Amino acid sequence: MTPTPTDILRDAIEIARWAPSSHNAQPWKIVRLPDIETAGLLFPHLNLDGDGEHLLLTLDSNRRLRALPSLEHEMYLSCGMFTGLMCMALQAWGIPWRMHWIYEKTGPALRDLEMKLQCRTLALLTIAAADAADLGNPTDKDRLERLRDLAYKRKTHRGPFAARQLDEGSVTALSTSSWPQTLTGDALHIHIEHNHSAIRGASDLVSRFAKLDFNKYRVWKETYGYIRFDPRKKAEDGFYLQCLFGPMNGLRRWYLRGMLSPAVMQALWLVSVPQRIARQLGALVAESPLLLFGYVDDEHPAAPTLVQAGARLMELWLKAQSLNMALHPISVMLQHEDARRALEHHMGVNGRLVFFSRLGAAPETGCDSPRRAAADLLVTA
Ligand SMILES: Cc1cc2nc3c(=O)[nH]c(=O)nc-3n(C[C@H](O)[C@H](O)[C@H](O)COP(=O)(O)O)c2cc1C
């Protein structure tokens, strides 16, 4: 049976919901506009035509991280990861789409809708009706299943990487891009660092600054709220404790739950526990064969620029997965201005760092993180 456009949209969302996001907060919401008249009212300056469906890609105000202003960048990047996967899934289905990025201040009709739905619009996505002939095309089906497989298998690996040697060709292939530029933009620069002494220097900075994750009560409280301590309890977001610290028994889980709690962490600052955790993270960085840096020229990039950068990073992360490589972002270095500037200076980055990650050979096993149901991601205006 030929799938309907709604089936296809649902399937694209099903694939996209496996996108990575900061704290696994999944801060995205798709708003389906009922008709072209509504779209025209919301975007009077755009020349929209009547064909297909109009969807708003938005940042869900109730799901965004708020403890630090810099987390806003991570929210946009995360939405970009989702958007990238969704659009590429539509493309593999043979569905043409068009993206209007929303840079300018929004008009009153859109503002009212955003207030009502508690979201911020990042883009208007128009998807055209599918040509039935395209849907049966096996090349597209292969592409679709390959994308689905990569999206499901990709995971964040926070432990040591596999000892396997990485071949140079694969590393070079990582930063080549084939996703449409209307999706990824061209603002994000990628740098992959191999040099051992540069990696060592970055690891020293992580050892020095990563304790900042814990020193502000409000910031750590927000992060702590995303840790899922009981692996048997069903969750829809956040990360399981064992994804952070590896497999463990119930006793250790119970101990860590208490030790990591925000009030205890404040006290443990006095006996340098956060400092020790930071040094452990620094040691992991030192052992990484590669580091990945994403940066933009603009010190204050606009939201859509960061969403596009997120889509570009999604492409790269899936390519890494296809080459049996893994990433582990270390965002604490970007969340605090002094840490970020020190890293930019050390790496000679001429611009603003927006993504920093360990990169290496994927270990045999990974750790699964929960996701929200696909049906919860789509609402109608
Ligand atoms: C913008 C961004 C920033 C992230 N920063 C961190 C980080 O600082 N530390 C970390 O362990 N994981 C980080 N992650 C990975 C997420 O925690 C991870 O994607 C999420 O928990 C879902 O897990 P999965 O990637 O294994 O599916 C980041 C992901 C994104 C998209």
mmCIF file with all atom_site columns, C-alpha atoms and ligand atoms in Angstrom, residues 20-24 74 78 81 154-156 158 239 328-331 369 371, ligand 1:
data_model
loop_
_atom_site.group_PDB
_atom_site.id
_atom_site.type_symbol
_atom_site.label_atom_id
_atom_site.label_alt_id
_atom_site.label_comp_id
_atom_site.label_asym_id
_atom_site.label_entity_id
_atom_site.label_seq_id
_atom_site.pdbx_PDB_ins_code
_atom_site.Cartn_x
_atom_site.Cartn_y
_atom_site.Cartn_z
_atom_site.occupancy
_atom_site.B_iso_or_equiv
_atom_site.pdbx_formal_charge
_atom_site.auth_seq_id
_atom_site.auth_comp_id
_atom_site.auth_asym_id
_atom_site.auth_atom_id
_atom_site.pdbx_PDB_model_num
ATOM   1  C CA  . PRO A 1 20  ? 21.213 13.733 19.959 1.00 0.00 ? 20  PRO A CA  1
ATOM   2  C CA  . SER A 1 21  ? 20.474 16.735 22.142 1.00 0.00 ? 21  SER A CA  1
ATOM   3  C CA  . SER A 1 22  ? 22.113 18.453 25.067 1.00 0.00 ? 22  SER A CA  1
ATOM   4  C CA  . HIS A 1 23  ? 21.076 16.607 28.291 1.00 0.00 ? 23  HIS A CA  1
ATOM   5  C CA  . ASN A 1 24  ? 18.846 14.562 25.965 1.00 0.00 ? 24  ASN A CA  1
ATOM   6  C CA  . GLU A 1 74  ? 23.106 24.055 22.624 1.00 0.00 ? 74  GLU A CA  1
ATOM   7  C CA  . SER A 1 78  ? 20.069 20.230 19.152 1.00 0.00 ? 78  SER A CA  1
ATOM   8  C CA  . MET A 1 81  ? 20.318 17.862 14.659 1.00 0.00 ? 81  MET A CA  1
ATOM   9  C CA  . ARG A 1 154 ? 24.453 6.355  16.729 1.00 0.00 ? 154 ARG A CA  1
ATOM   10 C CA  . LYS A 1 155 ? 25.149 6.947  20.398 1.00 0.00 ? 155 LYS A CA  1
ATOM   11 C CA  . THR A 1 156 ? 27.265 9.200  22.554 1.00 0.00 ? 156 THR A CA  1
ATOM   12 C CA  . ARG A 1 158 ? 31.547 8.726  27.167 1.00 0.00 ? 158 ARG A CA  1
ATOM   13 C CA  . PHE A 1 239 ? 20.452 9.976  30.536 1.00 0.00 ? 239 PHE A CA  1
ATOM   14 C CA  . HIS A 1 328 ? 31.575 12.526 23.009 1.00 0.00 ? 328 HIS A CA  1
ATOM   15 C CA  . PRO A 1 329 ? 30.803 16.259 23.212 1.00 0.00 ? 329 PRO A CA  1
ATOM   16 C CA  . ILE A 1 330 ? 32.270 18.132 26.173 1.00 0.00 ? 330 ILE A CA  1
ATOM   17 C CA  . SER A 1 331 ? 30.130 21.231 26.321 1.00 0.00 ? 331 SER A CA  1
ATOM   18 C CA  . SER A 1 369 ? 19.178 6.750  26.045 1.00 0.00 ? 369 SER A CA  1
ATOM   19 C CA  . ARG A 1 371 ? 13.352 9.232  23.692 1.00 0.00 ? 371 ARG A CA  1
HETATM 20 C C1  . LIG B 2 .   ? 24.679 20.274 21.510 1.00 0.00 ? 1   LIG B C1  1
HETATM 21 C C2  . LIG B 2 .   ? 24.994 19.035 22.307 1.00 0.00 ? 1   LIG B C2  1
HETATM 22 C C3  . LIG B 2 .   ? 25.795 19.123 23.430 1.00 0.00 ? 1   LIG B C3  1
HETATM 23 C C4  . LIG B 2 .   ? 26.107 17.971 24.169 1.00 0.00 ? 1   LIG B C4  1
HETATM 24 N N1  . LIG B 2 .   ? 26.948 18.066 25.246 1.00 0.00 ? 1   LIG B N1  1
HETATM 25 C C5  . LIG B 2 .   ? 27.279 16.960 25.945 1.00 0.00 ? 1   LIG B C5  1
HETATM 26 C C6  . LIG B 2 .   ? 28.187 17.027 27.036 1.00 0.00 ? 1   LIG B C6  1
HETATM 27 O O1  . LIG B 2 .   ? 28.685 18.084 27.401 1.00 0.00 ? 1   LIG B O1  1
HETATM 28 N N2  . LIG B 2 .   ? 28.500 15.889 27.693 1.00 0.00 ? 1   LIG B N2  1
HETATM 29 C C7  . LIG B 2 .   ? 27.969 14.665 27.325 1.00 0.00 ? 1   LIG B C7  1
HETATM 30 O O2  . LIG B 2 .   ? 28.295 13.667 27.947 1.00 0.00 ? 1   LIG B O2  1
HETATM 31 N N3  . LIG B 2 .   ? 27.100 14.575 26.290 1.00 0.00 ? 1   LIG B N3  1
HETATM 32 C C8  . LIG B 2 .   ? 26.758 15.681 25.597 1.00 0.00 ? 1   LIG B C8  1
HETATM 33 N N4  . LIG B 2 .   ? 25.906 15.590 24.533 1.00 0.00 ? 1   LIG B N4  1
HETATM 34 C C9  . LIG B 2 .   ? 25.339 14.287 24.162 1.00 0.00 ? 1   LIG B C9  1
HETATM 35 C C10 . LIG B 2 .   ? 23.938 14.128 24.744 1.00 0.00 ? 1   LIG B C10 1
HETATM 36 O O3  . LIG B 2 .   ? 23.989 14.028 26.148 1.00 0.00 ? 1   LIG B O3  1
HETATM 37 C C11 . LIG B 2 .   ? 23.299 12.891 24.104 1.00 0.00 ? 1   LIG B C11 1
HETATM 38 O O4  . LIG B 2 .   ? 23.107 13.143 22.749 1.00 0.00 ? 1   LIG B O4  1
HETATM 39 C C12 . LIG B 2 .   ? 21.958 12.550 24.716 1.00 0.00 ? 1   LIG B C12 1
HETATM 40 O O5  . LIG B 2 .   ? 22.100 12.210 26.061 1.00 0.00 ? 1   LIG B O5  1
HETATM 41 C C13 . LIG B 2 .   ? 21.304 11.368 23.976 1.00 0.00 ? 1   LIG B C13 1
HETATM 42 O O6  . LIG B 2 .   ? 22.155 10.255 23.985 1.00 0.00 ? 1   LIG B O6  1
HETATM 43 P P1  . LIG B 2 .   ? 22.669 9.579  22.648 1.00 0.00 ? 1   LIG B P1  1
HETATM 44 O O7  . LIG B 2 .   ? 23.488 10.603 21.898 1.00 0.00 ? 1   LIG B O7  1
HETATM 45 O O8  . LIG B 2 .   ? 23.509 8.416  23.117 1.00 0.00 ? 1   LIG B O8  1
HETATM 46 O O9  . LIG B 2 .   ? 21.472 9.143  21.863 1.00 0.00 ? 1   LIG B O9  1
HETATM 47 C C14 . LIG B 2 .   ? 25.572 16.719 23.784 1.00 0.00 ? 1   LIG B C14 1
HETATM 48 C C15 . LIG B 2 .   ? 24.742 16.646 22.642 1.00 0.00 ? 1   LIG B C15 1
HETATM 49 C C16 . LIG B 2 .   ? 24.451 17.781 21.918 1.00 0.00 ? 1   LIG B C16 1
HETATM 50 C C17 . LIG B 2 .   ? 23.566 17.673 20.706 1.00 0.00 ? 1   LIG B C17 1
#
